Coordinates of C-alpha atoms and ligand atoms in Angstrom, one line a residue:
Chain B
M422 CA 78.9 52.5 69.1
K423 CA 81.2 49.9 67.7
N424 CA 83.1 50.8 64.7
H425 CA 83.0 47.0 62.1
N426 CA 85.5 49.0 59.7
Q427 CA 89.1 47.3 60.2
V428 CA 89.8 49.1 57.5
W429 CA 88.7 52.0 55.3
G430 CA 88.9 55.9 57.0
L431 CA 90.0 57.7 59.6
H432 CA 88.4 55.8 62.1
A433 CA 89.5 52.2 60.7
Q434 CA 90.6 49.5 63.7
P435 CA 92.5 46.9 62.1
S436 CA 92.1 43.6 64.1
K437 CA 95.5 41.5 64.7
K438 CA 94.7 40.0 62.0
T439 CA 93.2 41.7 59.4
N440 CA 97.3 44.1 60.5
I441 CA 99.4 41.8 59.3
I442 CA 97.4 40.3 56.4
L443 CA 97.8 44.5 55.4
L444 CA 102.0 44.5 55.9
L445 CA 102.1 41.6 54.5
M446 CA 100.1 42.5 51.0
P447 CA 102.9 45.3 49.5
F448 CA 105.4 42.2 49.4
V449 CA 103.2 39.6 48.3
L450 CA 102.0 41.5 45.8
L451 CA 104.8 42.4 44.3
L452 CA 106.5 38.6 44.3
A453 CA 104.0 37.6 42.4
V454 CA 104.5 40.4 40.4
Y455 CA 107.6 39.1 40.1
L456 CA 107.4 35.0 39.5
T457 CA 104.6 36.3 36.3
A458 CA 106.5 38.5 34.8
S459 CA 110.1 36.0 35.5
H460 CA 107.9 33.5 34.5
L461 CA 106.4 34.9 32.0
R462 CA 109.9 35.7 30.0
Q463 CA 111.2 31.9 30.7
Q464 CA 108.5 31.3 29.3
E465 CA 110.0 32.8 25.2
N466 CA 113.6 32.7 25.9
Q467 CA 114.9 29.6 28.3
H468 CA 118.1 31.4 28.6
D469 CA 116.7 34.9 30.3
K470 CA 118.8 36.5 31.8
L471 CA 117.0 39.1 33.4
L472 CA 113.9 38.3 35.8
P473 CA 115.6 34.3 36.9
S474 CA 112.8 32.5 37.5
A475 CA 113.0 30.9 41.8
T476 CA 115.0 28.4 40.8
Q477 CA 117.6 30.0 39.1
I478 CA 117.6 32.3 42.1
V479 CA 118.2 30.0 45.0
D480 CA 120.4 28.2 42.5
A481 CA 123.2 31.1 42.8
V482 CA 122.3 31.7 46.7
D483 CA 123.6 27.5 46.6
R484 CA 126.8 29.2 44.6
V485 CA 127.5 32.1 46.4
A486 CA 126.9 31.1 49.7
F487 CA 127.0 27.2 50.5
T488 CA 129.8 26.3 48.2
E489 CA 133.4 27.5 48.1
D490 CA 134.3 29.5 45.8
R491 CA 137.0 27.7 43.0
R492 CA 139.3 30.3 42.6
T493 CA 140.0 32.0 46.2
G494 CA 138.8 29.5 47.9
K495 CA 136.0 31.1 50.4
F496 CA 132.1 31.3 50.3
L497 CA 131.3 34.9 48.6
L498 CA 128.4 35.9 49.9
W499 CA 129.8 35.2 53.6
S500 CA 133.4 37.2 52.6
D501 CA 131.7 39.7 51.2
T502 CA 129.7 40.8 54.4
L503 CA 132.5 40.2 56.1
S504 CA 134.3 43.0 54.4
S505 CA 131.7 45.5 53.6
L506 CA 130.7 45.4 57.5
I507 CA 134.1 45.9 59.0
R508 CA 134.0 49.2 56.8
L509 CA 130.3 49.6 57.6
V510 CA 131.4 49.5 61.2
I511 CA 134.7 51.4 61.7
G512 CA 133.6 54.8 59.3
M513 CA 130.2 54.7 61.2
A514 CA 131.9 54.0 64.7
A515 CA 134.1 56.7 63.9
A516 CA 131.9 59.4 62.4
A517 CA 129.4 58.3 65.8
L518 CA 132.4 59.2 67.7
V519 CA 132.9 62.2 66.7
G520 CA 129.8 63.7 65.6
L521 CA 128.8 63.1 69.3
L522 CA 132.0 65.2 70.7
L523 CA 131.8 67.7 68.4
G524 CA 127.6 68.2 68.7
L525 CA 127.7 67.5 72.8
N526 CA 130.2 70.6 72.3
M527 CA 129.0 73.0 69.8
G528 CA 125.9 72.6 72.2
V529 CA 127.3 73.2 75.6
Y530 CA 130.1 75.6 75.0
P531 CA 129.8 79.3 73.2
G532 CA 133.2 78.8 71.5
F533 CA 133.6 76.4 70.2
R534 CA 130.1 76.7 68.8
S535 CA 131.3 79.6 67.1
L536 CA 134.5 78.2 66.2
S537 CA 132.7 74.6 64.4
L538 CA 129.4 75.2 63.6
S539 CA 129.7 77.5 60.7
F540 CA 132.2 75.5 59.5
I541 CA 130.1 71.9 59.8
T542 CA 127.4 72.8 58.8
F543 CA 129.7 74.3 54.9
F544 CA 131.4 70.9 55.2
S545 CA 128.5 68.7 55.2
M546 CA 126.3 70.5 52.2
I547 CA 130.1 68.9 50.7
P548 CA 128.2 66.0 48.8
P549 CA 130.6 63.1 50.4
L550 CA 130.0 61.2 46.1
A551 CA 131.7 64.7 45.0
I552 CA 134.6 64.4 46.7
L553 CA 135.3 60.4 46.2
P554 CA 138.3 61.1 43.4
I555 CA 139.4 63.2 46.0
I556 CA 139.7 60.3 49.2
F557 CA 140.9 57.9 46.5
I558 CA 143.4 60.2 45.4
S559 CA 145.2 60.7 49.2
F560 CA 144.5 58.1 51.0
G561 CA 144.7 55.1 48.7
V562 CA 142.7 52.9 47.2
D563 CA 142.5 50.7 50.4
E564 CA 139.9 50.4 53.4
F565 CA 141.2 53.1 54.3
A566 CA 139.9 55.5 51.7
K567 CA 135.6 53.3 52.3
I568 CA 136.0 54.2 56.2
M569 CA 137.5 57.5 55.0
L570 CA 134.3 58.4 52.6
I571 CA 131.9 57.0 55.0
F572 CA 133.0 58.9 58.1
I573 CA 133.4 62.0 55.8
G574 CA 129.7 61.4 55.1
I575 CA 128.4 60.6 58.3
F576 CA 130.1 62.7 60.3
P577 CA 128.5 66.0 60.3
M578 CA 124.7 65.2 59.4
I579 CA 125.7 63.9 63.4
S580 CA 127.0 66.4 64.2
R581 CA 124.7 68.9 63.5
D582 CA 121.6 66.6 65.1
I583 CA 123.3 65.8 68.8
Y584 CA 124.2 69.9 67.9
L585 CA 120.6 70.8 67.5
A586 CA 119.2 68.0 70.6
V587 CA 121.5 69.0 73.0
R588 CA 120.5 73.3 72.7
K589 CA 116.8 72.0 72.8
L590 CA 117.4 70.9 76.7
P591 CA 116.0 73.3 78.5
R592 CA 119.0 75.4 79.8
E593 CA 117.3 74.7 83.7
Q594 CA 119.4 71.9 83.3
I595 CA 122.6 72.8 83.1
T596 CA 122.1 76.2 86.2
K597 CA 120.5 73.3 88.0
A598 CA 123.5 71.5 88.0
L599 CA 125.8 74.1 88.4
T600 CA 123.5 75.2 91.8
L601 CA 124.4 71.3 92.2
G602 CA 128.0 71.6 92.7
A603 CA 128.7 70.7 89.1
S604 CA 131.8 71.1 87.2
S605 CA 131.8 71.8 83.6
F606 CA 133.7 69.5 82.6
A607 CA 130.7 66.9 85.0
V608 CA 127.9 69.4 83.4
T609 CA 128.5 68.2 79.9
Y610 CA 129.9 64.9 80.5
R611 CA 127.6 63.5 83.6
I612 CA 124.5 65.6 83.2
I613 CA 124.4 66.4 79.3
L614 CA 126.3 63.6 77.6
P615 CA 124.0 60.2 78.9
Q616 CA 121.0 62.3 78.4
I617 CA 122.2 62.5 74.7
L618 CA 123.3 59.4 74.4
P619 CA 119.8 57.8 73.1
R620 CA 119.3 60.7 71.0
L621 CA 123.0 59.7 69.0
I622 CA 121.4 56.1 67.8
D623 CA 118.6 57.1 66.8
A624 CA 120.8 59.6 64.8
I625 CA 123.2 56.6 63.2
R626 CA 120.1 55.1 62.8
L627 CA 118.9 58.1 60.7
S628 CA 122.6 58.3 58.9
L629 CA 122.7 54.3 58.1
G630 CA 121.5 54.3 54.5
A631 CA 123.2 56.6 53.2
A632 CA 126.6 54.8 55.4
W633 CA 125.2 51.8 52.8
L634 CA 125.0 54.4 49.9
F635 CA 128.9 55.7 50.6
L636 CA 130.1 52.0 51.0
I637 CA 128.8 50.7 48.2
A638 CA 130.2 53.0 45.5
S639 CA 133.3 53.1 46.9
E640 CA 133.0 49.5 46.5
A641 CA 132.0 49.4 43.0
I642 CA 134.9 51.8 42.3
A643 CA 137.9 50.1 43.8
A644 CA 138.0 47.7 46.1
M645 CA 138.6 43.5 45.6
D646 CA 135.7 42.5 47.9
G647 CA 132.5 43.6 49.3
L648 CA 128.7 43.1 48.9
G649 CA 129.3 46.5 46.2
Y650 CA 132.2 45.0 44.8
R651 CA 130.6 41.7 44.0
I652 CA 127.2 43.5 42.7
F653 CA 129.2 45.6 40.1
L654 CA 131.8 43.0 38.8
V655 CA 129.0 39.8 37.8
R656 CA 126.9 43.4 36.4
R657 CA 128.8 42.7 33.2
Y658 CA 127.7 39.1 32.8
L659 CA 124.5 40.1 33.9
A660 CA 123.9 37.8 36.5
M661 CA 120.6 39.1 38.3
D662 CA 120.3 35.9 39.9
V663 CA 122.8 36.8 42.0
I664 CA 122.0 40.6 42.7
I665 CA 118.7 40.1 43.2
P666 CA 120.3 37.5 46.6
Y667 CA 123.0 40.5 47.1
V668 CA 120.3 43.1 47.7
L669 CA 117.4 41.6 49.6
W670 CA 120.7 40.2 51.9
I671 CA 121.8 43.6 51.8
T672 CA 118.3 45.6 52.4
L673 CA 117.8 42.6 55.5
L674 CA 121.4 43.5 56.7
G675 CA 120.3 46.8 57.4
F676 CA 116.5 46.3 59.1
L677 CA 118.9 44.2 61.0
F678 CA 121.0 47.2 62.6
D679 CA 117.7 48.9 63.0
L680 CA 115.9 46.7 64.9
I681 CA 119.3 46.1 67.2
L682 CA 119.6 49.8 68.2
R683 CA 115.7 50.5 68.3
T684 CA 115.6 47.4 70.9
I685 CA 118.8 49.4 72.5
I686 CA 117.2 52.2 73.0
N687 CA 113.9 50.3 74.9
K688 CA 115.7 48.0 77.1
R689 CA 118.5 50.5 78.1
F690 CA 116.9 54.4 77.8
T691 CA 113.5 53.1 78.7
W692 CA 113.1 57.0 79.8
Y693 CA 113.6 57.8 76.4
A694 CA 111.4 56.0 74.3
D695 CA 108.9 56.3 77.5
N696 CA 109.1 60.1 76.6
K697 CA 109.2 60.6 73.0
Chain E
M884 CA 121.6 110.6 96.6
Q885 CA 118.3 110.6 98.3
T886 CA 117.9 107.3 101.3
T887 CA 115.0 105.8 102.6
N888 CA 115.9 103.9 105.7
N889 CA 113.2 102.5 108.0
G890 CA 115.1 99.9 110.1
S891 CA 118.3 97.9 110.5
A892 CA 119.7 96.6 106.8
N893 CA 121.7 99.6 106.6
G894 CA 123.0 99.6 110.7
S895 CA 125.7 96.8 111.8
N896 CA 123.1 94.3 111.4
F897 CA 124.8 91.0 109.0
R898 CA 124.0 91.6 106.0
F899 CA 122.4 87.8 104.7
L900 CA 120.7 88.7 101.0
H901 CA 121.4 92.2 100.4
L902 CA 120.9 94.2 96.7
E903 CA 121.5 97.8 96.5
D904 CA 121.1 99.8 93.2
V905 CA 120.1 97.1 90.7
Y906 CA 119.4 97.8 87.1
K907 CA 118.9 95.6 85.0
S908 CA 117.6 95.7 80.5
Y909 CA 116.7 94.1 78.2
D910 CA 114.9 95.1 74.9
R911 CA 113.7 98.0 77.9
V912 CA 114.6 98.4 81.9
I913 CA 112.8 95.8 83.4
L914 CA 114.5 96.5 86.9
D915 CA 114.2 99.6 87.6
D916 CA 116.8 100.7 91.5
I917 CA 116.6 97.7 93.2
D918 CA 117.2 98.0 96.9
L919 CA 116.4 94.8 98.8
S920 CA 117.4 93.1 101.8
V921 CA 116.7 90.1 103.3
S922 CA 117.9 88.4 106.4
K923 CA 118.5 84.7 107.1
G924 CA 115.1 83.5 108.3
E925 CA 113.3 84.6 106.2
F926 CA 110.6 83.4 103.6
C927 CA 110.0 86.2 101.6
T928 CA 107.6 85.9 98.8
V929 CA 107.7 88.4 96.3
V930 CA 104.5 89.3 94.0
G931 CA 104.4 91.2 91.0
P932 CA 101.7 91.3 87.6
S933 CA 102.6 89.4 84.6
G934 CA 106.0 89.9 83.5
C935 CA 107.2 92.9 85.6
G936 CA 110.2 90.7 86.1
K937 CA 109.9 88.4 88.9
S938 CA 111.8 86.0 87.4
T939 CA 114.7 88.3 86.4
L940 CA 115.1 89.6 89.7
L941 CA 115.3 85.7 90.6
R942 CA 117.8 85.1 87.4
L943 CA 119.7 87.5 88.6
I944 CA 120.0 86.6 92.4
L945 CA 120.7 83.6 90.6
G946 CA 123.9 84.3 88.4
V947 CA 122.6 83.3 85.4
E948 CA 122.3 87.1 84.8
S949 CA 124.4 90.0 85.4
P950 CA 123.2 93.4 86.9
D951 CA 123.6 96.2 84.2
S952 CA 124.9 98.5 87.2
G953 CA 124.4 97.2 90.6
T954 CA 125.6 95.4 93.2
L955 CA 124.5 91.8 94.6
H956 CA 125.6 90.3 97.8
L957 CA 125.0 86.9 99.5
R958 CA 126.8 86.9 102.9
G959 CA 128.9 89.8 102.2
N960 CA 130.0 87.2 99.1
E961 CA 129.5 89.1 96.2
I962 CA 126.8 86.9 94.0
G963 CA 128.5 85.3 90.7
Y964 CA 127.4 82.0 88.2
P965 CA 125.3 79.3 89.8
S966 CA 127.0 77.8 93.0
P967 CA 125.8 75.4 95.3
S968 CA 124.9 78.5 98.0
R969 CA 121.7 79.2 96.6
G970 CA 120.3 76.4 95.2
I971 CA 117.1 76.3 92.8
V972 CA 113.5 75.1 92.4
F973 CA 112.0 75.6 89.2
Q974 CA 108.6 75.3 87.9
R975 CA 109.7 72.6 85.3
Y976 CA 112.8 70.9 84.0
S977 CA 114.0 70.9 87.3
L978 CA 115.1 66.8 87.3
Y979 CA 117.4 65.3 84.9
P980 CA 114.6 62.4 83.4
H981 CA 117.3 59.9 82.2
L982 CA 118.1 59.3 86.2
T983 CA 115.4 57.6 88.9
V984 CA 115.2 59.8 91.8
L985 CA 117.3 58.2 94.1
E986 CA 119.7 59.3 91.4
N987 CA 117.8 62.5 91.1
V988 CA 118.3 63.5 94.8
M989 CA 122.0 62.1 95.1
L990 CA 123.2 64.3 92.1
G991 CA 124.6 66.9 95.0
R992 CA 126.3 65.2 95.7
T993 CA 127.8 63.3 93.7
L994 CA 128.2 65.9 90.8
P995 CA 130.9 67.1 92.9
T996 CA 132.5 64.1 93.6
S997 CA 135.7 62.4 91.5
F998 CA 134.6 58.6 89.8
F999 CA 136.3 57.1 92.4
E1000 CA 135.4 58.9 95.3
R1001 CA 131.7 58.2 94.3
R1002 CA 131.8 54.2 94.3
S1003 CA 133.7 53.4 97.5
K1004 CA 131.3 56.3 99.2
K1005 CA 128.3 54.7 97.3
K1006 CA 126.6 54.1 100.4
E1007 CA 126.6 57.2 102.7
F1008 CA 125.4 58.9 99.5
I1009 CA 122.4 56.6 98.6
E1010 CA 121.5 56.3 103.0
E1011 CA 121.6 60.1 103.1
A1012 CA 119.4 60.8 99.8
E1013 CA 117.5 58.0 101.0
Y1014 CA 116.8 60.3 104.3
Y1015 CA 115.9 63.6 102.7
L1016 CA 113.8 61.2 99.8
K1017 CA 111.7 60.5 103.6
R1018 CA 111.3 64.1 104.1
V1019 CA 109.8 64.8 101.3
R1020 CA 107.7 61.7 102.4
L1021 CA 108.7 59.5 98.6
E1022 CA 110.3 56.5 100.5
G1023 CA 109.9 53.7 98.5
Q1024 CA 109.7 56.2 94.5
G1025 CA 113.3 56.5 94.3
D1026 CA 113.7 53.4 91.9
K1027 CA 111.4 55.1 89.4
Y1028 CA 112.3 57.7 86.7
P1029 CA 110.9 61.5 87.2
H1030 CA 108.2 61.0 84.3
E1031 CA 106.6 57.8 86.3
L1032 CA 106.0 60.7 89.1
S1033 CA 103.1 63.2 89.4
G1034 CA 102.9 66.9 89.3
G1035 CA 103.3 67.5 92.8
M1036 CA 105.9 64.3 93.3
Q1037 CA 108.4 65.8 90.9
Q1038 CA 108.3 68.5 92.2
R1039 CA 109.2 67.2 96.2
V1040 CA 111.9 65.3 94.6
A1041 CA 113.0 68.6 92.9
I1042 CA 112.6 70.4 96.4
A1043 CA 115.0 67.5 98.4
Q1044 CA 117.4 67.5 95.6
S1045 CA 118.1 71.2 96.7
L1046 CA 117.5 71.2 100.0
L1047 CA 120.7 67.9 99.8
T1048 CA 123.1 70.7 99.5
S1049 CA 121.6 72.7 102.1
P1050 CA 122.1 76.2 100.2
D1051 CA 122.3 79.4 102.0
I1052 CA 118.9 80.6 100.4
L1053 CA 117.2 78.8 97.9
L1054 CA 115.8 80.5 95.2
M1055 CA 112.0 79.1 94.0
D1056 CA 110.5 80.5 90.5
E1057 CA 106.8 79.4 90.5
P1058 CA 107.1 76.6 91.9
F1059 CA 103.5 75.5 92.4
G1060 CA 102.1 76.9 89.3
A1061 CA 101.5 73.6 87.3
L1062 CA 99.7 71.9 89.9
D1063 CA 95.7 71.4 90.7
P1064 CA 94.4 72.9 93.8
D1065 CA 94.5 70.6 95.8
T1066 CA 98.4 69.4 94.8
R1067 CA 99.3 72.9 95.3
E1068 CA 98.0 73.7 98.7
E1069 CA 99.1 70.6 99.9
M1070 CA 102.4 71.4 98.9
Q1071 CA 102.4 74.6 100.0
L1072 CA 101.9 73.3 103.6
F1073 CA 104.5 70.8 103.2
L1074 CA 107.2 73.6 102.5
L1075 CA 105.6 75.2 105.1
E1076 CA 106.9 72.4 107.4
L1077 CA 110.4 72.7 106.0
W1078 CA 111.4 75.7 106.3
D1079 CA 110.5 76.0 110.0
D1080 CA 112.1 72.6 110.8
Q1081 CA 115.6 73.3 108.2
K1082 CA 115.5 76.7 109.7
M1083 CA 115.5 77.8 105.1
T1084 CA 115.7 81.2 104.3
V1085 CA 113.6 81.2 101.3
F1086 CA 112.7 83.3 98.4
F1087 CA 110.4 82.5 96.9
V1088 CA 108.3 83.7 93.6
T1089 CA 104.2 83.7 92.3
H1090 CA 101.7 85.6 90.8
D1091 CA 98.9 84.1 93.6
L1092 CA 98.8 87.0 96.5
E1093 CA 97.0 84.3 98.3
E1094 CA 100.0 81.7 98.2
A1095 CA 102.5 84.8 98.6
F1096 CA 100.7 85.3 102.6
F1097 CA 100.1 82.2 102.6
L1098 CA 103.8 81.6 102.9
G1099 CA 105.1 84.6 103.8
T1100 CA 107.0 85.8 107.4
R1101 CA 107.9 89.2 104.3
V1102 CA 105.7 89.9 100.9
L1103 CA 107.3 91.8 98.9
V1104 CA 105.5 94.1 96.0
L1105 CA 106.8 94.6 92.7
S1106 CA 105.9 96.8 89.8
Q1107 CA 105.7 98.6 87.3
Y1108 CA 102.9 101.0 87.7
Y1109 CA 104.2 103.9 90.0
T1110 CA 104.9 107.8 89.1
D1111 CA 108.1 109.6 90.0
G1112 CA 110.4 113.0 89.1
R1113 CA 111.2 112.0 85.9
G1114 CA 107.3 111.8 84.6
D1115 CA 105.3 110.0 81.9
N1116 CA 108.1 109.2 80.1
H1117 CA 107.1 104.5 80.3
E1118 CA 109.8 103.4 78.4
K1119 CA 113.0 104.2 80.5
R1120 CA 111.1 102.5 83.5
G1121 CA 111.0 99.6 84.8
A1122 CA 110.0 97.9 88.2
K1123 CA 110.8 99.1 91.5
I1124 CA 109.2 96.9 94.9
V1125 CA 106.4 99.0 95.5
G1126 CA 105.6 97.7 98.8
D1127 CA 107.1 95.9 101.1
Y1128 CA 105.1 94.5 104.0
P1129 CA 106.3 91.9 107.5
L1130 CA 103.4 89.5 108.0
E1131 CA 102.0 87.7 111.0
K1132 CA 103.0 83.5 110.9
A1133 CA 99.3 83.1 112.7
G1134 CA 99.7 79.4 112.9
I1135 CA 101.9 78.3 110.2
Y1136 CA 100.2 74.9 109.5
S1137 CA 96.5 76.7 108.8
T1138 CA 95.1 77.9 105.1
K1139 CA 92.9 79.9 106.9
I1140 CA 94.4 83.0 106.6
K1141 CA 91.9 83.6 103.6
N1142 CA 89.1 84.6 105.2
N1143 CA 91.3 86.3 107.6
P1144 CA 89.8 90.4 107.6
D1145 CA 93.7 91.9 107.8
F1146 CA 94.6 88.9 105.0
I1147 CA 91.5 90.6 103.2
Q1148 CA 92.4 94.6 102.9
L1149 CA 96.0 93.9 102.8
T1150 CA 94.9 91.8 99.5
E1151 CA 93.1 94.4 98.3
E1152 CA 96.1 97.6 98.7
I1153 CA 98.2 95.2 97.2
R1154 CA 96.0 94.6 94.8
S1155 CA 95.9 98.2 94.0
V1156 CA 98.9 99.5 94.7
G1157 CA 101.2 96.7 92.5
F1158 CA 98.5 95.0 90.4
D1159 CA 96.8 98.4 88.6
P1160 CA 98.0 100.5 86.0
K1161 CA 95.6 103.1 86.8
I1162 CA 95.9 103.5 90.2
R1163 CA 100.3 105.4 90.0
Q1164 CA 101.3 106.5 93.2
H1165 CA 104.3 108.5 93.6
V1166 CA 108.3 106.4 94.6
N1167 CA 108.0 108.3 98.3
E1168 CA 104.6 107.1 99.3
F1169 CA 105.6 103.2 98.8
N1170 CA 104.7 101.5 101.7
L1171 CA 107.6 99.7 102.7
K1172 CA 106.7 98.9 106.0
H1173 CA 108.9 95.6 106.9
P1174 CA 111.5 97.0 109.1
D1175 CA 115.1 95.8 106.9
S1176 CA 113.4 97.6 103.8
F1177 CA 115.7 100.4 102.5
R1178 CA 115.8 102.1 99.4
T1179 CA 118.0 105.0 97.7
L1180 CA 116.9 106.9 95.2
T1181 CA 118.1 109.5 92.8
Q1182 CA 117.0 113.4 92.5
E1183 CA 115.4 112.7 89.5
E1184 CA 113.5 109.5 90.8
A1185 CA 112.6 111.2 94.4
G1186 CA 111.5 114.6 92.8
S1187 CA 108.1 115.5 92.2
Ligands
LIG2682 N1 116.1 86.8 77.8 C1 114.8 88.3 77.6 N2 115.2 88.6 76.3 C2 115.0 90.0 76.5 N3 113.0 90.0 77.2 C3 113.6 89.1 78.1 C4 114.1 87.9 78.7 N4 113.9 88.0 80.2 C5 112.9 88.0 80.0 N5 112.5 89.3 79.3 C6 111.2 90.2 79.6 O1 111.4 90.9 80.9 C7 110.1 90.7 81.4 C8 110.3 91.0 82.5 O2 110.7 89.0 82.3 P1 110.6 87.9 83.7 O3 110.0 86.3 83.2 O4 111.0 88.4 84.4 O5 109.1 88.5 84.0 P2 107.6 88.0 85.1 O6 107.5 88.4 86.9 O7 108.3 86.7 86.1 O8 106.6 86.9 84.5 P3 105.6 86.1 84.9 O9 104.7 86.6 85.4 O10 105.1 85.8 83.6 O11 106.5 84.7 85.2 C9 108.8 90.3 80.3 O12 108.9 91.4 80.0 C10 109.9 89.4 79.2 O13 109.7 89.4 77.6
LIG2683 MG1 108.4 83.7 85.9

């Protein structure tokens, strides 16, 4: 039976070309709606700030990304990006490392599980943004507090995810390793840990969205630079022509991170990618 | 305590694997006063109805479970947590998915070794692992990952992995249970050859009688279907070894055993004493023919 239907129903088999068209359609649609709406408003009022036209946005991008800021002598977009990324990467790396160690040891050692599992589960229920004031009060309003917020928000999630992944490994694997002469240390760090690493990368991918949220929130409240800081700063002048490219840039960065991590899994952990 | 002793096990002979008065219960009694002695070099197979406790018995010997009471010894040492003295091949999960076949086989050497020693001895380890891969006829497959191999090949790797450490006894829990019949027969022949020239001691759990007869030099029947002096109180009663037969290894490389009249008769006997809930022998009538077989029964169990 030949199936000609490429789009509708359970049995649709989109060809490569159809696939790309379908994939692009929502993006094009959104863009078209925006440009139309923007055009209509610009016709009514030349100084409309709410829906800037494409040219206005390009001008703004040129201003923030490719022209030195008169006051600071920096290229704002790039210096903001650098500041934000440093916070994000340090916070994320610390959360990943601590989450990995906690989750791994909770999964392997029953005593450590009894000690920490309930506490971490409890801790993970605290909405990090609700304790943002506490964090700012106790760690100051500098870099450290922003990194702390990301860390506190993310590490419980990663611990729990890693813990569940470890518990799902067949018990036989541990037994087998012991019969091959492994110490408990070797079981934990040479048998279990390497199997969990790709899962850690997946956990990081899933928590990146939340990490951005915490980052932007803390930058919006107290910062001197950063992507979140800029967005909330120019909001005062209703500078949508800056906000929109910044948001698109953040989205693109997030997408790139995800792509890089996914590629690492596919390239470095073929056994994991294949078994999924 | 009444002791039946058919042979040398309680005498001065060295007991290789020795279990005495072993009880194990979870929600109910599973293993009920197990006495068992296995000699070095024996290929001991264990059969019994599904859920009777074969795997539980194996896990006790492996050391992942401890008995409620009773003693287990291997070469005179009390059995503790899993250790290299007992190798294990499970039906699944014996291989590590993140390691190549060669790395999997090497584990018996690399796991107990420190990082630096590992680097200096790497070549030696690889050579040894390759030798064992050759023994299980998987030369040249070392760079693959386990998921790239067929089920039979995976089990061969698992066997190589266990053999590398030369365990005193190789425990196997339905290792061929997930294989198709042809591969299964191939693996049985292969295991017999390996057993024959490595002089291994094997403890092999299966629910397939044919497999048990074909492979074993001794077959144990574990079953909860029996009666004893304790009346009809079923909950309290767990499985015992209700049959223990020495097997002639006719010509070990032939599967012809299936048409052998002795084999057919023995199959029938074991089916009725071990697998049929309606036929219940009394504990004193068990057919424990094997010379290593011995038994201790409490007065209550033995009474009629
Ligand atoms: N960890 C456990 N907790 C509670 N009950 C258990 C546990 N392990 C096994 N059992 C019970 O013990 C009994 C014997 O289990 P076991 O796995 O030893 O049987 P088996 O003879 O190997 O069966 P099969 O032929 O199906 O593999 C079963 O009724 C099972 O439900
Ligand atoms: Mg079993």
